[in-house]
Coordinates of C-alpha atoms in Angstrom, one line a residue:
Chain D
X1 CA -8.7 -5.4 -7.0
X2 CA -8.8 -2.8 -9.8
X3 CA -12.0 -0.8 -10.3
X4 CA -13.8 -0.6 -13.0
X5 CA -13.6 3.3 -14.4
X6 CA -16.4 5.5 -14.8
X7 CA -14.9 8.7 -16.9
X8 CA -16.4 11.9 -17.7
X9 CA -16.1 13.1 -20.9
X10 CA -16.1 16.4 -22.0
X11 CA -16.5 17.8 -25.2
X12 CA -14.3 21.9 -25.5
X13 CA -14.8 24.2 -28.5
X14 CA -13.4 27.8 -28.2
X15 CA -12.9 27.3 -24.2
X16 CA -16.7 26.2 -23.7
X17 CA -17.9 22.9 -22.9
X18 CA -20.5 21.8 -25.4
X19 CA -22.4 19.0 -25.5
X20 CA -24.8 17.5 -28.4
X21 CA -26.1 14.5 -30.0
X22 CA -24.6 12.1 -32.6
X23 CA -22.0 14.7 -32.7
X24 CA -24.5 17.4 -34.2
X25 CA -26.7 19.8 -32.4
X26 CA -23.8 21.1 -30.2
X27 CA -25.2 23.0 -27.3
X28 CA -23.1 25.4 -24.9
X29 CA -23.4 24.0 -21.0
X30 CA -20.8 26.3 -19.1
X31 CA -17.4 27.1 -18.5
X32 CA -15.0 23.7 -18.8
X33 CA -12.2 24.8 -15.7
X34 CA -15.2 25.2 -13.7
X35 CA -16.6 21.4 -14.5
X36 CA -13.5 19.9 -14.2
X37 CA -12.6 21.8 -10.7
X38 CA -16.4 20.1 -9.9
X39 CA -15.3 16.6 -11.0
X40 CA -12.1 17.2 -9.1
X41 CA -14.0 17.4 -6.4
X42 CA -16.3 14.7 -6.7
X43 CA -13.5 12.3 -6.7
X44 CA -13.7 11.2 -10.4
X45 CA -12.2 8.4 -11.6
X46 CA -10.7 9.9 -14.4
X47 CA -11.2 12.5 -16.9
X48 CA -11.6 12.7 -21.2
X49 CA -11.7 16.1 -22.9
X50 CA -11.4 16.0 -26.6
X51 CA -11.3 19.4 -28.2
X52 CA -13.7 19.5 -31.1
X53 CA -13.5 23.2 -31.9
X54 CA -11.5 22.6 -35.1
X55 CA -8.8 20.6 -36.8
X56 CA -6.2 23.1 -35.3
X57 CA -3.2 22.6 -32.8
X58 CA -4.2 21.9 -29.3
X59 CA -4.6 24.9 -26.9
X60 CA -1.9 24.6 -24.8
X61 CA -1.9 27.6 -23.0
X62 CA -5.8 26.8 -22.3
X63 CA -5.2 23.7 -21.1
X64 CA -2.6 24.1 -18.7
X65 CA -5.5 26.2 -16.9
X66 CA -7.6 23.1 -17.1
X67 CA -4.9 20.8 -16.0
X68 CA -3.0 23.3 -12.5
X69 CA -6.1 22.4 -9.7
X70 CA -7.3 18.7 -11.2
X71 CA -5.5 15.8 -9.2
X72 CA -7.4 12.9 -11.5
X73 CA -5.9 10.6 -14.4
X74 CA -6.7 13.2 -17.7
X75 CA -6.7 12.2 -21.0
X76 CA -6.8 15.1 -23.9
X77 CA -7.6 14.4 -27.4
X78 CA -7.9 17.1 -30.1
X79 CA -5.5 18.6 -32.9
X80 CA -2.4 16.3 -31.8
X81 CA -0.2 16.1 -34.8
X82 CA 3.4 15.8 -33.8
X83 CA 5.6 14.6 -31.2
X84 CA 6.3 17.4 -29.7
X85 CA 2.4 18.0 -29.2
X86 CA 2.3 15.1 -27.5
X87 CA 5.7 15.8 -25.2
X88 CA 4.1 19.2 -24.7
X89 CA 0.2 17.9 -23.2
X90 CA 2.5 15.3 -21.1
X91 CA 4.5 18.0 -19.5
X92 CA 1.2 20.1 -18.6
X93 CA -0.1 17.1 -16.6
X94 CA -2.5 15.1 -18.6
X95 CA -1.1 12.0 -18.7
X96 CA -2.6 10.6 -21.7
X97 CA -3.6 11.5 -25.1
X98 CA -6.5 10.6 -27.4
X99 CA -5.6 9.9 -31.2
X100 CA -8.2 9.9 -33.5
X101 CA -7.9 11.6 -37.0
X102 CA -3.4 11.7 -36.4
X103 CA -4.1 7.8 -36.8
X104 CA -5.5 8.1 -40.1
X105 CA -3.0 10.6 -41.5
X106 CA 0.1 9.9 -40.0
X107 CA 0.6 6.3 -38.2
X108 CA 4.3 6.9 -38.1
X109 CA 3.8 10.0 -35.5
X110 CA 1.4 7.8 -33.5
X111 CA 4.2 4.9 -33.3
X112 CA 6.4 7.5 -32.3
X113 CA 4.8 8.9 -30.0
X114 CA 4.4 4.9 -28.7
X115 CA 8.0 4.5 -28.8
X116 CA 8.6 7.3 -26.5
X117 CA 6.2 7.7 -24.2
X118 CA 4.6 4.0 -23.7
X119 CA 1.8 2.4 -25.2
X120 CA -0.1 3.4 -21.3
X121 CA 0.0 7.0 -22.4
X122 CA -2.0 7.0 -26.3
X123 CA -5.4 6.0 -26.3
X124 CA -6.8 5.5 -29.7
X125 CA -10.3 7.3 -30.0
X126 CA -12.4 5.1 -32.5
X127 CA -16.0 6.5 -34.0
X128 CA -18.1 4.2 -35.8
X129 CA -21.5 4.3 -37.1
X130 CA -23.8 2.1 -38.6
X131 CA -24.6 2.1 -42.1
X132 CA -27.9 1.0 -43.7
X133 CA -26.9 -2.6 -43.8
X134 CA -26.5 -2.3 -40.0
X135 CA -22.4 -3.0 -40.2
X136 CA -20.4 -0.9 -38.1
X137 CA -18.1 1.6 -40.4
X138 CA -15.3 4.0 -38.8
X139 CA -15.1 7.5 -39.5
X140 CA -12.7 9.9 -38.3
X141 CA -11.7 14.3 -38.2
X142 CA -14.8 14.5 -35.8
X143 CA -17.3 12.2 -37.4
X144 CA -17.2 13.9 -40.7
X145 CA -14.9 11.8 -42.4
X146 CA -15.8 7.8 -43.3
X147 CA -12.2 5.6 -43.3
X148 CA -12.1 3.1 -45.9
X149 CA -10.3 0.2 -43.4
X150 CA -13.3 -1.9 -41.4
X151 CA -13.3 -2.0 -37.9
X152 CA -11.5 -4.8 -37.2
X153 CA -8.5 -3.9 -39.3
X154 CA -8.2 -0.9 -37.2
X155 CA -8.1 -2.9 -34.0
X156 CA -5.3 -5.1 -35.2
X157 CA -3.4 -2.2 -36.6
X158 CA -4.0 -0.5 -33.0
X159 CA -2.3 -3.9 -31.6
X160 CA 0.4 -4.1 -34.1
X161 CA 1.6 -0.6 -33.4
X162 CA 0.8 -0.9 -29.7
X163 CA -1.9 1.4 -28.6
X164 CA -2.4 1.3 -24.5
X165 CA -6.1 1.6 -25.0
X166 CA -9.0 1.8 -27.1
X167 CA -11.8 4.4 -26.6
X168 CA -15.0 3.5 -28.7
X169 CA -17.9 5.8 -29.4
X170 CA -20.7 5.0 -31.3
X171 CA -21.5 8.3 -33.0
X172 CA -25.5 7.6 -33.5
X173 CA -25.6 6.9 -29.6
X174 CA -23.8 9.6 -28.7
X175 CA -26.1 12.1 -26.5
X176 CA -28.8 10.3 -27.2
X177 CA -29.0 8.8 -23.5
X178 CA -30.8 5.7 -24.2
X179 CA -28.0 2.8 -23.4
X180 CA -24.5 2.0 -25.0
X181 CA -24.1 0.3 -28.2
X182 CA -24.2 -2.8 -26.5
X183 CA -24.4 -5.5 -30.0
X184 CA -21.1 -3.2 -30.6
X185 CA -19.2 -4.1 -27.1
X186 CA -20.5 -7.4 -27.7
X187 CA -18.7 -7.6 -31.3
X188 CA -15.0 -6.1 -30.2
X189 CA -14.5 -6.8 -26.7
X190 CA -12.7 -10.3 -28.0
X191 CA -10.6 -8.8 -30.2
X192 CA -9.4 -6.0 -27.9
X193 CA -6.1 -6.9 -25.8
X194 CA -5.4 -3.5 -24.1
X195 CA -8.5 -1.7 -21.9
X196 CA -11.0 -0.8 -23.4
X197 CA -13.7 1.9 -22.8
X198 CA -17.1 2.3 -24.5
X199 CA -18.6 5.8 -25.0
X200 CA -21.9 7.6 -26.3
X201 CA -25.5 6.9 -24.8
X202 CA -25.3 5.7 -20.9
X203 CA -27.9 7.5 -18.9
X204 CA -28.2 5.4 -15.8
X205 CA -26.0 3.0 -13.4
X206 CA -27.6 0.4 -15.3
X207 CA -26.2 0.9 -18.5
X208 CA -23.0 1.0 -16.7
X209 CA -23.3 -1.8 -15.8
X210 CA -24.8 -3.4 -18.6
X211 CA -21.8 -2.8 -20.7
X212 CA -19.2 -3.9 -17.8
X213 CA -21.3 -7.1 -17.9
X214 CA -20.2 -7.6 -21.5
X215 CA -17.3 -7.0 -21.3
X216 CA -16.6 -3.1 -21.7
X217 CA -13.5 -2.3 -18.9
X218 CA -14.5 1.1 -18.7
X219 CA -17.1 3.5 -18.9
X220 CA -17.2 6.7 -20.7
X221 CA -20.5 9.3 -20.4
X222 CA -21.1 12.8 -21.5
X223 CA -24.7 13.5 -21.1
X224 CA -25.3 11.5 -17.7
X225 CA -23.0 13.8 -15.9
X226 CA -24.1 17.3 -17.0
X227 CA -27.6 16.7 -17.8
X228 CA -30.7 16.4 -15.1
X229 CA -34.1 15.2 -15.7
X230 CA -36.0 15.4 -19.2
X231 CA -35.8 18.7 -20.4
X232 CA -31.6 18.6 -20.2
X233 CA -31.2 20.7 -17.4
X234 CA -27.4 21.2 -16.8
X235 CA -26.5 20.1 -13.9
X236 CA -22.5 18.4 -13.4
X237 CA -23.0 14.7 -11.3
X238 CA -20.9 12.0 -11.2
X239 CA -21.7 8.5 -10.2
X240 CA -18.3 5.5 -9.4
X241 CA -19.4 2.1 -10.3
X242 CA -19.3 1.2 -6.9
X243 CA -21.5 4.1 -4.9
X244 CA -25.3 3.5 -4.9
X245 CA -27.4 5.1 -7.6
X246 CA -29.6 7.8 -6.0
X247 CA -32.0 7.9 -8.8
X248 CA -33.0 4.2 -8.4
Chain B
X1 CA 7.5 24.4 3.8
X2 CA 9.8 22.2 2.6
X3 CA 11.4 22.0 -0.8
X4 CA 11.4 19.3 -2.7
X5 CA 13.3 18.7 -6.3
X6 CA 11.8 17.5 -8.9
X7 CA 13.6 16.0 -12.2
X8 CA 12.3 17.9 -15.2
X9 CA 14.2 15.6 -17.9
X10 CA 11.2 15.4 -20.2
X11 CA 10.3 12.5 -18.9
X12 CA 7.5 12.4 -16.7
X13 CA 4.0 14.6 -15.9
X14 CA 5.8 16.9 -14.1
X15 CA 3.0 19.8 -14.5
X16 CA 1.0 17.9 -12.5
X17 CA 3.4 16.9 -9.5
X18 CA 4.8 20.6 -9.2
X19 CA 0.8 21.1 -8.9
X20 CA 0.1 19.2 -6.0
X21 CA 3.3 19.5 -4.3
X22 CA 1.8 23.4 -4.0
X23 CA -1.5 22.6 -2.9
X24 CA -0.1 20.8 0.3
X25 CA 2.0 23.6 1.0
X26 CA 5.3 22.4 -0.2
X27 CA 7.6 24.1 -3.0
X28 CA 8.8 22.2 -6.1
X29 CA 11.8 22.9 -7.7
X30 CA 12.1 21.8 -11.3
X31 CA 15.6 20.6 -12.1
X32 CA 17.4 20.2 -15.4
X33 CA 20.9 20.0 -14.4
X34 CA 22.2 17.1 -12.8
X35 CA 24.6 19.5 -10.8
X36 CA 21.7 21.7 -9.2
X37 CA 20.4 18.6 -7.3
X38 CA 22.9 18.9 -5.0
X39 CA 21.3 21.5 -3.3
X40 CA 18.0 19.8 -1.9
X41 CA 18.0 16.7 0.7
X42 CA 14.1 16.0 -1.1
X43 CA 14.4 14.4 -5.1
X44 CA 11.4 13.1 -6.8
X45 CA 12.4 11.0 -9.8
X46 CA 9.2 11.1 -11.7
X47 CA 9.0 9.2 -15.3
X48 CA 6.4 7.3 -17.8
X49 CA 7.5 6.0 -21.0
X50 CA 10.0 2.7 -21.7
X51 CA 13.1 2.0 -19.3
X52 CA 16.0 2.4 -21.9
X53 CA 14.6 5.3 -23.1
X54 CA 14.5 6.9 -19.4
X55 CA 17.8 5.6 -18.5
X56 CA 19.4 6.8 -21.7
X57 CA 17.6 10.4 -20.9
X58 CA 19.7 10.0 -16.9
X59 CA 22.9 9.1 -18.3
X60 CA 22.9 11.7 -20.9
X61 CA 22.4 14.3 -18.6
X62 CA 24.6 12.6 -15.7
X63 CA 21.7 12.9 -13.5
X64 CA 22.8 8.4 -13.4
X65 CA 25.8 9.5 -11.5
X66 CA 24.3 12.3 -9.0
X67 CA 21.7 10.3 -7.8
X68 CA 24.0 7.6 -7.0
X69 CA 25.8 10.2 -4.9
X70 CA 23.3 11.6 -3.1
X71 CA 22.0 8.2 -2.5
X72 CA 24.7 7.4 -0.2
X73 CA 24.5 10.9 1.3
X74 CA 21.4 9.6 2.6
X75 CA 19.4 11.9 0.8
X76 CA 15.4 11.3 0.3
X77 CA 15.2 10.2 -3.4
X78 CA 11.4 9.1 -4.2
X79 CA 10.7 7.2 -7.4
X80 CA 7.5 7.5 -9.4
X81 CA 6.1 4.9 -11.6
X82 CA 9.2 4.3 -14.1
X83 CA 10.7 6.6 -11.7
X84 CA 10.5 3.5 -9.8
X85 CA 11.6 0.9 -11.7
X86 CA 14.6 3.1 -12.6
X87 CA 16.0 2.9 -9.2
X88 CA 16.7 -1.1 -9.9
X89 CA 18.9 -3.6 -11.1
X90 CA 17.5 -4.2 -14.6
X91 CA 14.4 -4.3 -16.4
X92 CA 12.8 -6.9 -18.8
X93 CA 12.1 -4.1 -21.2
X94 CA 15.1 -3.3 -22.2
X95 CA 18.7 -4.2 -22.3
X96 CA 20.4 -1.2 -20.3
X97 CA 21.3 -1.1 -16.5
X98 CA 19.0 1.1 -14.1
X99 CA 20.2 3.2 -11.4
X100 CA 20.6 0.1 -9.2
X101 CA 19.6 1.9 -5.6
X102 CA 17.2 -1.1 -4.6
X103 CA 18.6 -4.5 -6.0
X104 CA 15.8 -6.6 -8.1
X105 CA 14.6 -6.6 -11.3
X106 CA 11.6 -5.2 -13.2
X107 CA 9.4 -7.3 -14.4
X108 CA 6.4 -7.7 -17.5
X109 CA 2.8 -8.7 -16.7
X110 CA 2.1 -12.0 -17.5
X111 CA -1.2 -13.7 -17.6
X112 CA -2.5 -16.8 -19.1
X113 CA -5.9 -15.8 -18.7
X114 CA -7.6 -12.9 -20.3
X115 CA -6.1 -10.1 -17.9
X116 CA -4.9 -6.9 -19.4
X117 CA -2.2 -5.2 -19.8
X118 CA -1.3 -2.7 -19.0
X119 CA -2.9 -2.2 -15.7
X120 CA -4.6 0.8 -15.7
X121 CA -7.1 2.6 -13.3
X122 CA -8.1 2.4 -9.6
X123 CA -6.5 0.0 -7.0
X124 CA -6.4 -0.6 -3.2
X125 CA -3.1 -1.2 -1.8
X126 CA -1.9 -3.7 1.1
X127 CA 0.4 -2.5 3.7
X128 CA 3.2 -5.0 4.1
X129 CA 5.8 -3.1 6.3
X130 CA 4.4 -0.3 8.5
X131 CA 6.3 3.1 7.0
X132 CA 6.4 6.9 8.0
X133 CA 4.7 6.9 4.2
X134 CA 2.0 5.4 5.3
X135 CA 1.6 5.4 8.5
X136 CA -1.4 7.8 8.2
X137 CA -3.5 5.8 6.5
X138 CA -6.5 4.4 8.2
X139 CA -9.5 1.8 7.3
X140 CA -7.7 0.7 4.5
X141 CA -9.8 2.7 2.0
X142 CA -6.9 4.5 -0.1
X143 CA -6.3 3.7 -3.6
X144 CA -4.4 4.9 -6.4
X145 CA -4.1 5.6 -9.9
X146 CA -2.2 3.1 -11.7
X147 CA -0.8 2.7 -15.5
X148 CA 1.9 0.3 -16.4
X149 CA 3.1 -3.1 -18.0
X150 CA 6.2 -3.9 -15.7
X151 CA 6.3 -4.3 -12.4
X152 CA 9.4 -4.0 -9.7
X153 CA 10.8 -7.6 -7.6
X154 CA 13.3 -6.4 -5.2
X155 CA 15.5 -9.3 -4.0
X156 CA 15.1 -8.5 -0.5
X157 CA 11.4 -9.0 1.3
X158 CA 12.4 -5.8 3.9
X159 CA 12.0 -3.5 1.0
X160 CA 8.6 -4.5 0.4
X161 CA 6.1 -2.0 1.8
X162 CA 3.1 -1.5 -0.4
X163 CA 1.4 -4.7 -2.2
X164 CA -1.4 -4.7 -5.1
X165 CA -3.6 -7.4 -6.9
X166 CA -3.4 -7.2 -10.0
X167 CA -4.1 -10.9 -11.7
X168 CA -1.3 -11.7 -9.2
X169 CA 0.3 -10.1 -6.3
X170 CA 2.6 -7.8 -6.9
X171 CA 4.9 -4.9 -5.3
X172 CA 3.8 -1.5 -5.7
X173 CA 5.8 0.5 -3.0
X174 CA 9.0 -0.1 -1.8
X175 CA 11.9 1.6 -0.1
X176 CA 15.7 0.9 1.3
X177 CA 16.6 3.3 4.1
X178 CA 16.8 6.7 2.2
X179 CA 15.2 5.3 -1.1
X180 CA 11.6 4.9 -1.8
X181 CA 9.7 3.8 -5.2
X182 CA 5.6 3.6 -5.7
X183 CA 4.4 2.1 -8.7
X184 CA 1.1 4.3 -9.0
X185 CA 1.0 8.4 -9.4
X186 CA 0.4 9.7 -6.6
X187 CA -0.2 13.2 -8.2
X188 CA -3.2 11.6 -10.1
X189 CA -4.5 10.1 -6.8
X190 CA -7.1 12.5 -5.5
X191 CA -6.9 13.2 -1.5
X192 CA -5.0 9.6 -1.1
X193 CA -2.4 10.9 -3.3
X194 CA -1.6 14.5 -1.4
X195 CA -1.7 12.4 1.8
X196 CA 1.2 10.0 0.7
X197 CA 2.9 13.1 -0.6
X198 CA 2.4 15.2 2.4
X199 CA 3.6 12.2 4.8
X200 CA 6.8 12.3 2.1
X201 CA 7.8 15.7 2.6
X202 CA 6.5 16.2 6.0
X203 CA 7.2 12.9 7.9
X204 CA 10.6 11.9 6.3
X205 CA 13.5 13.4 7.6
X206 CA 17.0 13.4 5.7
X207 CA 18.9 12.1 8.0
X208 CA 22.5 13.5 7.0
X209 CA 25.7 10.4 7.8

């Protein structure tokens, strides 16, 4: 039977991991070849690292550091903005990319990129955030930019042009490690027909499965895997969906 | 160490193969020219992306009619995921011919219930023939990394040897004689990955005619 997921993500700016909350109040926790090399090693399921350093091109040469001693599905989001980008992450063994603010701009490159390389290989990296009449609105370029089009617009357009999966983060949970947006899992899950995977607040096994119970296929966390204890010590774990939680 | 050739055609993660080809000791080669196969008795044929598109990417570069060669020279020619479904009849997914090495067809996932497609992530795999690929594998615990929409139907049963669940049972190794084809990536597979790998380049002889 398949698994359900449990996938690190990791947030890179300038070559550092960095970690904050609500996609503010980034903090440095160590060196990001190192962490993955760890995750390697702990068997992860898979692996998200979205470069939020800057609107530039991605890092390739970086990245192919990143990429030469993990053996794990990766995904790399960040920068993409042409075809070739995308050819070029491909070749350096991720095997997936995120698409995020290219979606806004450009749906013609993200079609493209569709076309050639299989809906299985673009994920489509969608930020909301509630706004004061508690409806969920999207924003993209990092969480600074709010997108007119309501979330379930963009999930149909993300069908029409064939999009392999969605990967949802709800910016005000983000780092905040008190439980996913679970009214928001709740609200898409029906009208998602690809996998999808829910991102920003898990803390324990229990949210995990929390959000798998609702329909969530996978499970993205930040903060659960680098952070120990109260005071954020950092501190790289990982937990499958199927191992015992230590902590409990 | 053993060589082993891998087809660099822009269609497939071949960073990551060449990767863990060298951490179980072996030595990729990537190849570009269709002529340069010729030299190694080991091919991988790795691809992602839509069946026309990869076939159109073979036959452009003649690699269509070298691998049919060395086929019948008994050489060791592995497909990965497309890579794969290449090495069949046809495909569902588009209109053009495949390589045609193992006769079937490649099939689209279809469910009537809420099941997803594509399949993607972790899954366990049933050994339905016992093969030198997996012959190592013990307690049933290995599992691998899959991502795809289609899935391969040989005609003939005997060239069934790995099966997977996925909303319905379906193939997700296979081989005839010198030919083999996994479904999953075995280069995204953790230890379960190297070990099929390493039983491919160590435990599979080319047995020249």
């Amino acid at each position: 039977m398949l698994q359900t997921r449990v996938i690190p993500t990791l947030l890179l700016k300038n070559r550092g991991l960095y970690k904050g909350e609500e996609f503010k109040k980034h903090r440095y926790i160590g060196d990001p070849i190192n962490t993955i090399k760890i995750f390697n090693d702990k068997e992860v399921d898979e692996i998200i690292v979205l470069d939020i350093g800057s609107d530039l091109r991605p890092d390739f040469d970086y990245l192919q550091t990143i990429t030469k001693e993990a053996f794990m599905p990766m995904c790399y989001g960040g920068g993409i903005q042409t075809l070739s980008d995308a050819q070029k992450l491909f070749y350096i063994g991720f095997e997936k990319i995120s698409v995020n603010t290219l979606f806004f701009k450009n749906r013609i490159v993200v079609k493209e990129i569709i076309d050639t390389f299989g809906s299985q290989s673009v994920v489509l990296s969608i930020d909301v955030k509630k706004n004061i009449f508690g409806k969920y609105q999207v924003y993209s370029n990092c969480g600074k930019k709010k997108q007119k089009e309501s979330l379930e617009k963009i999930l149909e357009e993300a069908k029409e042009i064939g999009v392999g999966e969605i990967l949802l983060t709800s910016i005000g949970h983000e780092g905040k490690m008190k439980g996913f947006a679970l009214d928001l899992v709740q609200k898409v899950q029906n009208s998602i027909n690809v996998p999808f995977i829910i991102h920003g607040g898990a803390a324990s096994m229990n949210d995990l499965k929390e959000a798998r119970a609702i329909g969530a296929d996978a499970l993205a966390c930040g903060s659960m895997f680098v952070f120990q204890g109260i005071h954020r010590a950092v501190l790289i774990t990982y937990h499958s969906f199927y191992q015992k939680d230590s902590n409990e | 160490m053993s060589r082993v050739a891998i087809i660099d055609i822009g269609i497939g993660n071949i960073g990551s193969l060449a990767n863990i080809i060298r951490k179980i000791g072996h030595e990729p080669f990537l190849i570009q020219i269709a002529d340069d196969l010729e030299m190694y008795d080991r091919i991988i044929l790795p691809g992602v992306g839509k069946f026309d598109a990869g076939m159109e990417i073979l036959e452009a570069k003649k690699f269509d009619i070298m691998l049919k060669k060395l086929a019948k020279e008994n050489r060791l020619i592995m497909g990965i995921c497309l890579g794969m479904q290449l090495l069949f009849d046809c495909s569902e997914e588009g209109e053009k011919k495949g390589l045609g090495l193992i006769s079937g067809n490649v099939k689209k996932f279809k469910f009537n219930d809420n099941t997803k497609v594509p399949h993607m992530g972790w899954n366990t795999i049933t050994i339905e023939k016992k093969s030198l690929l997996t012959d190592s594998f013990v307690n049933n615990e290995n599992r691998f990394y899959f991502v795809h929409s289609y899935h391969c139907c040989p005609k003939k049963e005997e060239n069934i040897l790995l099966s997977t669940f996925y909303g319905e049972k379906f193939v997700s190794a296979v081989h005839d004689n010198n030919i083999l084809g996994v479904q999953f990536h075995p280069e995204k597979s953790h230890k379960f990955g190297m070990e099929l790998l390493k039983n491919f380049m160590e435990k599979i002889c080319y047995k020249p005619e």
